[in-house]
CSV table of C-alpha atoms in Angstrom, one decimal:
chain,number,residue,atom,x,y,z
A,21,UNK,CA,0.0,0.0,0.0
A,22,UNK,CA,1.2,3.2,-1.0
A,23,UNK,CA,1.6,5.3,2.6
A,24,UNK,CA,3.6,8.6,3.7
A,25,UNK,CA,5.3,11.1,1.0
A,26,UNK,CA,8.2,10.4,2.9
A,27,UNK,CA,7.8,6.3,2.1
A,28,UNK,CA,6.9,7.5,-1.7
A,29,UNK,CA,9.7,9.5,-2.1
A,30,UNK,CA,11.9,6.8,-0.5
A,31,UNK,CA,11.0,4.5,-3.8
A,32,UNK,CA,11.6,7.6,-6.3
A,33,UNK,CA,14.7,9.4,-4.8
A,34,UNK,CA,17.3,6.3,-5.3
A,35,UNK,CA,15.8,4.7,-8.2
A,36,UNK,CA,15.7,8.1,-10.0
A,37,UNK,CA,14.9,11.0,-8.7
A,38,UNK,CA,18.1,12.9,-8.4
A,39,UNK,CA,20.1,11.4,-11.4
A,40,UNK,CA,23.2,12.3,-11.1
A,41,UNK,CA,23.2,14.3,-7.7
A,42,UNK,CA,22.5,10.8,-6.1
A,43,UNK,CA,23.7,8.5,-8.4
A,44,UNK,CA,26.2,6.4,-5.5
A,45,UNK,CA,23.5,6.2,-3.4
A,46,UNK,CA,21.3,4.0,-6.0
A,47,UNK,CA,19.9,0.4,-4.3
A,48,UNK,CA,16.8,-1.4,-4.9
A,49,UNK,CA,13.4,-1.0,-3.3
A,50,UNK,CA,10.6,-2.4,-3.7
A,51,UNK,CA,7.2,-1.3,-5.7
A,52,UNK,CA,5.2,1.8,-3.9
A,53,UNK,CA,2.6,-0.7,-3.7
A,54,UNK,CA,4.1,-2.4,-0.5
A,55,UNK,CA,5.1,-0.2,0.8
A,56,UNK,CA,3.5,-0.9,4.4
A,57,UNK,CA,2.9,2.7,7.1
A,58,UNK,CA,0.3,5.0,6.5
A,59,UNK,CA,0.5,8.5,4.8
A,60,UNK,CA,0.8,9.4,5.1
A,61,UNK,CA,-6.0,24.8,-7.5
A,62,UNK,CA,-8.4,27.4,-7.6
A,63,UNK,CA,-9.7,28.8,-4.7
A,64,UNK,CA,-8.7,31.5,-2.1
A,65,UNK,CA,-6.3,29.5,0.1
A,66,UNK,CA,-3.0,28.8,-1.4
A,67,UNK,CA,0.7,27.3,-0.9
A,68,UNK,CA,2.7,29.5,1.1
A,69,UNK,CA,6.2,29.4,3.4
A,70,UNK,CA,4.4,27.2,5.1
A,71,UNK,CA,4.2,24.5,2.4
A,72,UNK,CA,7.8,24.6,1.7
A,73,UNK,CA,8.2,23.3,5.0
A,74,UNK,CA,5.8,20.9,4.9
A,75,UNK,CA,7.0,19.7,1.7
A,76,UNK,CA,10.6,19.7,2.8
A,77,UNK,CA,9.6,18.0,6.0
A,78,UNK,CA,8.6,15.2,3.8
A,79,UNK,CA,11.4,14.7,1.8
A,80,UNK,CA,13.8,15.2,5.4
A,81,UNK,CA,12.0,11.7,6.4
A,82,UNK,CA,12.6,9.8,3.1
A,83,UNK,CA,16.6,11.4,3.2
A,84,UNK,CA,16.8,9.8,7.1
A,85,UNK,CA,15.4,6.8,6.2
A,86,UNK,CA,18.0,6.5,3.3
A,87,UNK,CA,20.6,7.9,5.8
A,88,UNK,CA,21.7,10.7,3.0
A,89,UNK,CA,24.6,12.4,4.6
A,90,UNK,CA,23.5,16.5,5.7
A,91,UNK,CA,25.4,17.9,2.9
A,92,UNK,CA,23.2,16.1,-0.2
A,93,UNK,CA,19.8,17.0,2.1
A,94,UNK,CA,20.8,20.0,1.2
A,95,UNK,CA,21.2,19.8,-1.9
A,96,UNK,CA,18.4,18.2,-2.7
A,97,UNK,CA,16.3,20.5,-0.5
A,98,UNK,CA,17.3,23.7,-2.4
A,99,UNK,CA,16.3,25.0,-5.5
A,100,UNK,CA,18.8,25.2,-8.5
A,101,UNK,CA,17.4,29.0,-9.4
A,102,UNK,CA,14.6,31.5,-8.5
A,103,UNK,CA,14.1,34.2,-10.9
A,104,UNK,CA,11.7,37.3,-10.1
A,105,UNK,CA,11.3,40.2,-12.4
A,106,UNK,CA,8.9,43.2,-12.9
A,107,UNK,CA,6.4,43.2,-15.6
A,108,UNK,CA,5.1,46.6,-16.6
A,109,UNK,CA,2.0,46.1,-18.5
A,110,UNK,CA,0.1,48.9,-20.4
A,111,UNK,CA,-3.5,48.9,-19.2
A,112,UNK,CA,-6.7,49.6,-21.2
A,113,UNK,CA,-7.2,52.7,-19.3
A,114,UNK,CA,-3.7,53.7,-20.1
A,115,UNK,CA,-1.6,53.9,-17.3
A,116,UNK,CA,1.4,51.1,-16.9
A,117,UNK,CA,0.8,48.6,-13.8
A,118,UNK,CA,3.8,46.9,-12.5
A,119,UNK,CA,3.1,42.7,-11.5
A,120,UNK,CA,5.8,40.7,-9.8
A,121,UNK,CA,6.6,37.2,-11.5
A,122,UNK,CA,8.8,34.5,-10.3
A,123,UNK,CA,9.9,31.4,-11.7
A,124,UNK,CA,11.7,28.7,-9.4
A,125,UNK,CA,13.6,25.8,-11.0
A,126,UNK,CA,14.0,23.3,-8.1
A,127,UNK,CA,16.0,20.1,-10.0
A,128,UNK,CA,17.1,18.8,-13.5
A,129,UNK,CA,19.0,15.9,-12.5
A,130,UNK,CA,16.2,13.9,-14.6
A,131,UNK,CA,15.9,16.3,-17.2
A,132,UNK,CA,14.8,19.6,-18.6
A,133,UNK,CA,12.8,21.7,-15.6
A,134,UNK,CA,8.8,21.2,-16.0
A,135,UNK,CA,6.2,22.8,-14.3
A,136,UNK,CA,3.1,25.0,-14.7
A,137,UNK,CA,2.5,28.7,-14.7
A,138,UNK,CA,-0.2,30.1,-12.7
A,139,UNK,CA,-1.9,33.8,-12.2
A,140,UNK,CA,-3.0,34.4,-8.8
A,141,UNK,CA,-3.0,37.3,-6.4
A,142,UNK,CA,-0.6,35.5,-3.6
A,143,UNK,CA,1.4,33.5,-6.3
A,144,UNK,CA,4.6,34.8,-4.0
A,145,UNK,CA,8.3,33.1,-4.3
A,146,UNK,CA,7.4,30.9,-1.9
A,147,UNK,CA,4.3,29.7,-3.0
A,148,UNK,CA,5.9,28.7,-6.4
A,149,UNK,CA,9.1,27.4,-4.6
A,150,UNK,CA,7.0,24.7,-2.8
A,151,UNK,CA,5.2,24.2,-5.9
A,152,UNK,CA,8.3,23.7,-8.3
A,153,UNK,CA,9.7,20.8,-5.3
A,154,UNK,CA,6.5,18.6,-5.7
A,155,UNK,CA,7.4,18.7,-9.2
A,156,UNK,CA,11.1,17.5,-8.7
A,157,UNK,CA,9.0,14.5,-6.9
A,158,UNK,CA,6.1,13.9,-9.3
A,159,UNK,CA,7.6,13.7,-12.4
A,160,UNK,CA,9.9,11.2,-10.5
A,161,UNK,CA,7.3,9.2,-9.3
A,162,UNK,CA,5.9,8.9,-12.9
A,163,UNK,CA,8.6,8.1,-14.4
A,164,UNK,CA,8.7,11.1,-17.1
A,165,UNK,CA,12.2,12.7,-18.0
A,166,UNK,CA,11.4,15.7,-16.4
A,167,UNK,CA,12.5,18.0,-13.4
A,168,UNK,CA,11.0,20.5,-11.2
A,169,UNK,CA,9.9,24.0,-12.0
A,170,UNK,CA,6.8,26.4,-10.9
A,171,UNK,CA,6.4,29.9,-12.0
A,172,UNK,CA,3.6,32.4,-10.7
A,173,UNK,CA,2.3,35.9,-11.6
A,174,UNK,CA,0.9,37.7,-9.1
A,175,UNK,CA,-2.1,39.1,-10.2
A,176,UNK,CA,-6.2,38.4,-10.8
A,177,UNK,CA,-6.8,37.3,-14.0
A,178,UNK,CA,-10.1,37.8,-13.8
A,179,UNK,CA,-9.8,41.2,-13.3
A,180,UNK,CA,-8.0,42.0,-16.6
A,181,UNK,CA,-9.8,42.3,-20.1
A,182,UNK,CA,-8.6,39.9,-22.6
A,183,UNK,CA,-6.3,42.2,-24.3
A,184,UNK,CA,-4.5,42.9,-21.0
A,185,UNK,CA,-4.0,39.5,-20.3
A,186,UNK,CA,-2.4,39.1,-23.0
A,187,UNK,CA,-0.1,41.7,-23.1
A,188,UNK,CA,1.1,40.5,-19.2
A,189,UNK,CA,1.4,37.3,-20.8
A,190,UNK,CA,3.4,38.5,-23.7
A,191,UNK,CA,5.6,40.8,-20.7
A,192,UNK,CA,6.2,37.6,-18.7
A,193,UNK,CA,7.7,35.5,-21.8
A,194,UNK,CA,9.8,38.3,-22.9
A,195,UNK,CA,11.1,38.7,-19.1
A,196,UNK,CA,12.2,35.1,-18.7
A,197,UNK,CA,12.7,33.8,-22.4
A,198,UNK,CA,16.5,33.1,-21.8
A,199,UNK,CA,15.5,30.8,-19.1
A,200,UNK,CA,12.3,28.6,-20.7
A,201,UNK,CA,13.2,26.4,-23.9
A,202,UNK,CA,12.6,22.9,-25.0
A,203,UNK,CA,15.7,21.4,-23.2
A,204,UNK,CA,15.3,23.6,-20.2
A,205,UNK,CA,12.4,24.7,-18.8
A,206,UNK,CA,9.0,23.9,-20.2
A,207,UNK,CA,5.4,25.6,-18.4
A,208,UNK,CA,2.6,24.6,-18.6
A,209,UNK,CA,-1.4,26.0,-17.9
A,210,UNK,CA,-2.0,26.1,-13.7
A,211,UNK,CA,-4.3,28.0,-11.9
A,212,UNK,CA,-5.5,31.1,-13.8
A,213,UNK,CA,-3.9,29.9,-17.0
A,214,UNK,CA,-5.4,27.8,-20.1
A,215,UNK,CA,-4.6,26.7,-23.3
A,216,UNK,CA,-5.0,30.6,-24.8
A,217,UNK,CA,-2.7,31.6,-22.1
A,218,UNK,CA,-0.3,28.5,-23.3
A,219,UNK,CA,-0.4,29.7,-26.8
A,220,UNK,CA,1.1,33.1,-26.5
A,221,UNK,CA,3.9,31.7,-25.0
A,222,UNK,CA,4.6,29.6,-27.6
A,223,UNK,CA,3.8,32.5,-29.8
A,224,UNK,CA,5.9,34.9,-27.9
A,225,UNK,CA,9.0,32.8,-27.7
A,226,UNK,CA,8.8,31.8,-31.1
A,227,UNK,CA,9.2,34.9,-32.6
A,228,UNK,CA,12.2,35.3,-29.8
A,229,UNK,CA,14.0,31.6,-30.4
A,230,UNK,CA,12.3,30.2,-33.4
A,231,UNK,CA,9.8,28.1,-34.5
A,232,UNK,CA,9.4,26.4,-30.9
A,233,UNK,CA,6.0,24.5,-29.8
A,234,UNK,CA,7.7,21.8,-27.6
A,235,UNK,CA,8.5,24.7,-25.8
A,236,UNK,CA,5.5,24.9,-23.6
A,237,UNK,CA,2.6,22.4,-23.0
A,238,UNK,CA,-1.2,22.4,-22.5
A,239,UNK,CA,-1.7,24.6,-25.9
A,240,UNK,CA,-4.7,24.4,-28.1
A,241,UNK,CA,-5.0,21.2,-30.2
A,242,UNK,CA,-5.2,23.3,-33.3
A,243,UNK,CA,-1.7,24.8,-32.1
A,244,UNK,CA,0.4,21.6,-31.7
A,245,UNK,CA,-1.5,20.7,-28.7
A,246,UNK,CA,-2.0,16.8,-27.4
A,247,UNK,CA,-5.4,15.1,-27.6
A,248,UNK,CA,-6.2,14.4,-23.7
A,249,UNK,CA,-4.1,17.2,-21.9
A,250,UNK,CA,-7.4,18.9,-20.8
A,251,UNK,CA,-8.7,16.4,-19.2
A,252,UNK,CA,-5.5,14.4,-18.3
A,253,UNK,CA,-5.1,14.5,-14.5
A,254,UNK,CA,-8.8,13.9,-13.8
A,255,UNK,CA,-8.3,10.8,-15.6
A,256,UNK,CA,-5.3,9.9,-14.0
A,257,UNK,CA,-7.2,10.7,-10.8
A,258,UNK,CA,-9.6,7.4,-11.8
A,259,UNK,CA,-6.5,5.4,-12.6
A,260,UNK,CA,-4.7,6.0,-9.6
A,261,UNK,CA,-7.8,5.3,-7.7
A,262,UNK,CA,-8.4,1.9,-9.3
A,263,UNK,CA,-5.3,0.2,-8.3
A,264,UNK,CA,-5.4,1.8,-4.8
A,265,UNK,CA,-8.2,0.7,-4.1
A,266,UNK,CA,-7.5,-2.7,-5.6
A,267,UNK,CA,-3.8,-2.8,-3.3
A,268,UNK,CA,-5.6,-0.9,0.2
A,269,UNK,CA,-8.8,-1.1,0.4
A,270,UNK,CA,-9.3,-4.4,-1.6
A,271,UNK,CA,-12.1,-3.3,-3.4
A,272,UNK,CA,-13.2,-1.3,-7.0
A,273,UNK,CA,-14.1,1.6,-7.9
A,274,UNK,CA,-17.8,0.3,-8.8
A,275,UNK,CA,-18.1,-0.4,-5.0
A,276,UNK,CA,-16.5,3.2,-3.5
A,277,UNK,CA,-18.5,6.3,-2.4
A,278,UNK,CA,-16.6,9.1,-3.4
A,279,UNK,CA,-16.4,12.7,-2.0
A,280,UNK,CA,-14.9,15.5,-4.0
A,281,UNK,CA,-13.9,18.8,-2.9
A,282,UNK,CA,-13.3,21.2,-6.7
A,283,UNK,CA,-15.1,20.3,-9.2
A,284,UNK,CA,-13.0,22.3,-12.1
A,285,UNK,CA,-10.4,21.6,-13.9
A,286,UNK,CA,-9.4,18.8,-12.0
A,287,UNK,CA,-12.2,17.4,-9.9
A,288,UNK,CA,-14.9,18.4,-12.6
A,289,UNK,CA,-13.0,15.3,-14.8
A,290,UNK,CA,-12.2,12.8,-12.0
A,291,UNK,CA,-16.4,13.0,-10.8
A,292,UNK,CA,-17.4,12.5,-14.4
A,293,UNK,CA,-14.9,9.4,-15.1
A,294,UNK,CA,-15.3,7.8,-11.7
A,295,UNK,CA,-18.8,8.1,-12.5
A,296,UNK,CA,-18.6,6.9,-15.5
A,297,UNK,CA,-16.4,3.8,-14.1
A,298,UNK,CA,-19.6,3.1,-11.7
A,299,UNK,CA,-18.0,4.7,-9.0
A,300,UNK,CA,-20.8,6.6,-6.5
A,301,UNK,CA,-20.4,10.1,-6.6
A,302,UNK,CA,-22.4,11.1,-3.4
A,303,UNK,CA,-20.8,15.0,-3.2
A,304,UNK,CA,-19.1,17.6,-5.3
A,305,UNK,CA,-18.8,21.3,-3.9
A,306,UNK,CA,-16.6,24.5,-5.3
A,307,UNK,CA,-15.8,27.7,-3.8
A,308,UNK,CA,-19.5,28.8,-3.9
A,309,UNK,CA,-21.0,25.8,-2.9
A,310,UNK,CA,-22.2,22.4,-2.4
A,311,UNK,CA,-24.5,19.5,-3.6
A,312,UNK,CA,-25.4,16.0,-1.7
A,313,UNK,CA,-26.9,12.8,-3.3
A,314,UNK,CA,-26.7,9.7,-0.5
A,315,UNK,CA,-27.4,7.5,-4.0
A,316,UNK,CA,-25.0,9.1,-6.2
A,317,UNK,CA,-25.4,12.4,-8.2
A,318,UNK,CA,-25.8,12.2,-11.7
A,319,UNK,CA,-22.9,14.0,-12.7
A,320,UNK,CA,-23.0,13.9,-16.2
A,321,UNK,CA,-26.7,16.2,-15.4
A,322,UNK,CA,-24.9,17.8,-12.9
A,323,UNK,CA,-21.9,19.0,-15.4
A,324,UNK,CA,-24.6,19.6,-18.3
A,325,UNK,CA,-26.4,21.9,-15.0
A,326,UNK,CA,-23.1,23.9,-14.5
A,327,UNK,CA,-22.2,24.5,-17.9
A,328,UNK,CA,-25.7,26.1,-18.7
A,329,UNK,CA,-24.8,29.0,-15.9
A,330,UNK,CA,-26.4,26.8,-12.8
A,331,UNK,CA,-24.9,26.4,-9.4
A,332,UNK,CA,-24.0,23.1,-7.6
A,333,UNK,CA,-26.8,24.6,-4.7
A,334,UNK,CA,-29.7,24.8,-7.2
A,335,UNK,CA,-29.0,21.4,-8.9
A,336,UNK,CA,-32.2,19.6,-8.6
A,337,UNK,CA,-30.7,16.1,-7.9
A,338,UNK,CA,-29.1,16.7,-5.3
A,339,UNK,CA,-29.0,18.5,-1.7
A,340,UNK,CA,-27.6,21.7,-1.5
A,341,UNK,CA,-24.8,22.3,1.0
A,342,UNK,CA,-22.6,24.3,2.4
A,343,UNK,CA,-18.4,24.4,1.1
A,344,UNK,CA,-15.7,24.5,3.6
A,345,UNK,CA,-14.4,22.4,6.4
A,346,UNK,CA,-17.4,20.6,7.7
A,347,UNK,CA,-18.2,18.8,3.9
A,348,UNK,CA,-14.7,17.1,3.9
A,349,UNK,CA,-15.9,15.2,6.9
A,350,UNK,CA,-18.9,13.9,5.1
A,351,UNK,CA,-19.0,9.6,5.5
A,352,UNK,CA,-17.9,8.5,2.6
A,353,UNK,CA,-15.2,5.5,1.5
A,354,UNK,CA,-13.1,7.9,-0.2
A,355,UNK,CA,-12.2,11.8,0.1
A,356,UNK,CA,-10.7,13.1,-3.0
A,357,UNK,CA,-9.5,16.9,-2.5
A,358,UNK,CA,-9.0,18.7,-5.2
A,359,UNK,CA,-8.8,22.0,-5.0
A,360,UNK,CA,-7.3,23.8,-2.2
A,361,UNK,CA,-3.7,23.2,-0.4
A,362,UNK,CA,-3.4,22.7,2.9
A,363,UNK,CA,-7.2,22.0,3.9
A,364,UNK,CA,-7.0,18.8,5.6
A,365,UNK,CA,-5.0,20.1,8.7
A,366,UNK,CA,-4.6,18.5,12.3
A,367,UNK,CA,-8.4,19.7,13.5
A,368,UNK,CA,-9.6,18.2,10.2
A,369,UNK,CA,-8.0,15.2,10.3
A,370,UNK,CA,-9.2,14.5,13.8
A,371,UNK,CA,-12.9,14.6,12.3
A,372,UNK,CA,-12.8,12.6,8.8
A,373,UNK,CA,-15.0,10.4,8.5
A,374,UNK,CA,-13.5,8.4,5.4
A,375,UNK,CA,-12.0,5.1,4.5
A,376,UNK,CA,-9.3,6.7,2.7
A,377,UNK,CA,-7.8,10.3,1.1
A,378,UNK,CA,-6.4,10.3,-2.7
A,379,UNK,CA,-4.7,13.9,-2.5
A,380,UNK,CA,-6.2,15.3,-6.5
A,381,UNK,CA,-5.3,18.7,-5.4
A,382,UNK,CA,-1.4,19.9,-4.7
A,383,UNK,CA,-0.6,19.4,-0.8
A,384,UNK,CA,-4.3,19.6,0.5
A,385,UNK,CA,-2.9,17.6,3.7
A,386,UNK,CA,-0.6,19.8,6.2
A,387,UNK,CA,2.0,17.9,8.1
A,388,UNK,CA,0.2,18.2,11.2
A,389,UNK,CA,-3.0,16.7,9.5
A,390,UNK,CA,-0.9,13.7,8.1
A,391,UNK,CA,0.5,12.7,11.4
A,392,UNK,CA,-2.9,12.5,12.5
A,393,UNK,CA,-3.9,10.6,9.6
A,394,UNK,CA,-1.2,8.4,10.3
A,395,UNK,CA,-2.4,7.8,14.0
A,396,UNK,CA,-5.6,7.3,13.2
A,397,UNK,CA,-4.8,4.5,9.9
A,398,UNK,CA,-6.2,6.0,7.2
A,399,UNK,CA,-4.2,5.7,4.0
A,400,UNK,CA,-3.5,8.6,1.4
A,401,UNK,CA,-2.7,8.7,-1.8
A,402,UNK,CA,-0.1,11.8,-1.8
A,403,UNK,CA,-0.7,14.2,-4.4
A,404,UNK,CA,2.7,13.6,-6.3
A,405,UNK,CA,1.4,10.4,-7.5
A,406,UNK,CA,-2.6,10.7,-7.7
A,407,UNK,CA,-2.6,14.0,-9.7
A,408,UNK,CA,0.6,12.7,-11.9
A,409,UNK,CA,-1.7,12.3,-15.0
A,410,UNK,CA,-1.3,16.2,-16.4
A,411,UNK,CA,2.8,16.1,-16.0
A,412,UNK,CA,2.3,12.5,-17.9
A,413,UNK,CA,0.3,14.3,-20.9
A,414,UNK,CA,2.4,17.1,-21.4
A,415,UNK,CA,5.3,14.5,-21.4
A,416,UNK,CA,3.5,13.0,-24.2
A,417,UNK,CA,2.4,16.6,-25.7
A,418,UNK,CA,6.5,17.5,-25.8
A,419,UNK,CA,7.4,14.2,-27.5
A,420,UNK,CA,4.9,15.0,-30.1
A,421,UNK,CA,5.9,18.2,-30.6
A,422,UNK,CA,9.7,17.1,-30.7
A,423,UNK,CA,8.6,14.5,-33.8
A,424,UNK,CA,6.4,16.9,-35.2
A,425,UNK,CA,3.2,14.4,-35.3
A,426,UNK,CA,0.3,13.9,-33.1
A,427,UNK,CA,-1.5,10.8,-31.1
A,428,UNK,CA,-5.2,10.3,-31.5
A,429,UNK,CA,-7.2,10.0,-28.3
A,430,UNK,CA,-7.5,6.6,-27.8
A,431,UNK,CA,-3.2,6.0,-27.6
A,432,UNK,CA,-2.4,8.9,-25.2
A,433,UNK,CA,-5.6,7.3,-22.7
A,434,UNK,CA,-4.1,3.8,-23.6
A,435,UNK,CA,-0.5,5.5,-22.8
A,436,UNK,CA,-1.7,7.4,-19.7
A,437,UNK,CA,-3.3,4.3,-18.1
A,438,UNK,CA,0.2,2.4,-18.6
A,439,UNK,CA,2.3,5.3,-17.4
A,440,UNK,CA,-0.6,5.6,-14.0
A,441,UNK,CA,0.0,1.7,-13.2
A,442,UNK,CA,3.3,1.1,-13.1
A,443,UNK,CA,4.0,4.3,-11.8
A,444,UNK,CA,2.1,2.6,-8.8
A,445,UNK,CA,3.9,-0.9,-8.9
């Protein structure tokens, strides 16, 4: 059974992780799926200092248990770079605003750095330097020739027109082009980024560097993007799920009860293909609400609802109910968070009510939470492995570009499923 980040990261730092940093400390562990002690992105509460050190307290228990000497921890601990500079964007209105943006580049031992973008009022240094270390891990645990980067903008980007998004964009590629490229450091859509955000980067650098799609993933499919990037980690999410449940819990995903904290981006795609895998789907909420269905919402209805203007609390088959701390300790057989970091803290933890927590969302469990998790034998499912499936895709998105030919649907899910389960044996 896959336990602690620490034990996960045990099975990903020798075998891989650090390439060349920890190359004489190599030996041979066994498969994350025996591993035997318990574990132990849109929304208002985000990653902060706090984060790093949860993060890094992590990866300080896998480095003891492999005895790395002080000197490595270091190492290993601290990022390679972290760039900030000062974009001065002309508004609509036509005065110049000024945005901080910050790129960290934690490790490339494995490969070029990889890691997402995102545009969010505390996107701080801090925020994105936790962020670009669970990306060192994750593309380790998934076995993708990756490293780990994060970069953030500080700003709403729902409070600039279309045309001033852009142009920050535009500022941001310009401001950091020397450090992005194919064979080093390769972003990707996060929080308050898409796929139009994704192509005026490649865009932007192009007319810099080249011709250069492989440059940056998650782009339109029109511009050299991958068939299944969109909905890549919610479907990784139901992959991930099915052989936990098969190695913990000894069951299926057609006999679970799920709970589900986001239903965007991420959580919008697991609920629809856990559903659609006969999973039981008995609550979804978002930052503006909740809805409740003891038999299993109907969440292709439910999605069809949303994307019509409606609200999870006016959904007529279900409940409505209120978001926040008290709906992640519904009953249910499995919690699935994923949305907000750092929600499922020691006072949390005390109160779940589940069988089991697969972490869909980046670092929803403090460290605090997971010791209590750990006390109280219920198994997670750390984020580095269970929302893997989007680092996978654009893996498979860069090849492509790289060969200049594209995958049809059915080989990148066929692709994606292999890369999900042996990733967990």
């Amino acid at each position: 059974m896959i336990s602690s980040p620490a034990r996960l990261l045990v099975n990903s730092l020798v075998p891989g992780a650090l390439g060349a940093v920890a190359a004489s400390l190599r030996q041979t562990w066994g498969p994350l799926s025996a591993l035997g002690t318990h574990h132990t992105q849109q929304g208002s509460r985000h990653m902060s200092a706090g984060a790093t050190d949860d993060v890094n307290s992590f990866v300080r228990e896998a480095m003891e248990l492999l005895e790395i000497q002080p000197d490595l921890q270091e190492v290993v601990l601290n990022p390679d770079k972290k760039l900030s500079v000062q974009l001065r964007v002309p508004m609509d209105s036509g005065e110049v605003q000024i945005f901080m943006a910050h790129r960290v580049q934690h490790n490339n031992s494995r490969g070029p750095f990889k890691g997402g973008f995102k545009y969010h009022p505390e996107a701080s240094r801090e925020d994105v330097e936790s962020l670009a270390s669970l990306n060192t891990w994750k593309t380790a645990v998934m076995d993708v020739p990756f490293g780990g980067a994060k970069g953030g903008v500080m700003v709403d980007p729902s409070a600039l027109s279309a045309r001033e998004l852009e142009k920050l964009t535009r500022k941001l590629v310009q401001g950091m082009k020397e450090v992005l490229g194919p064979w080093t450091d390769i972003p990707a859509p996060d929080i308050g980024t898409d796929e139009r955000v994704m192509a005026w980067v490649f865009d932007e650098f192009s007319k810099h560097k080249g011709f250069s799609p492989a440059v940056v993933t998650g782009k339109p499919l029109h511009l050299h993007g991958s068939h299944g990037r969109d909905t890549a980690t919610g479907r990784g999410v139901l992959y991930a799920a099915r052989e936990f449940l098969k190695a913990s819990l000894y069951t299926n995903v057609r006999d679970t009860s799920f709970v589900i904290q986001g239903f965007g981006k991420v959580g919008g795609w697991a609920a629809r293909f856990l559903h659609e895998a006969g999973g039981r789907i008995i609550a979804v909420a978002d930052s503006k609400g909740a809805t409740y269905n003891e038999k299993g919402l109907n969440i292709p209805r439910l999605t069809s609802h949303m994307a019509q203007g409606g609200t999870l609390t006016d959904y007529q088959g279900g409940g409505p109910m209120l978001t926040g701390p008290n709906f992640l300790t519904m009953p249910c057989d499995v919690l699935i968070p994923a949305a907000l970091g750092g929600v499922i803290n020691a006072k949390v933890a005390e109160r779940l009510q589940c069988k089991a927590v697969i972490e869909a969302a980046n670092a929803p469990t403090t460290m605090e939470g997971d010791l209590v998790l750990r006390e109280r034998g219920i198994p997670v499912l750390p984020d580095i492995y269970a929302n893997g499936g989007g680092v996978v895709v654009s893996f498979f998105e860069w090849v492509q570009n790289l060969q200049n030919f594209q995958w049809d649907d059915e080989e990148v899910s066929r692709k994606l499923d292999r890369h999900m389960t042996d990733a967990y044996h």
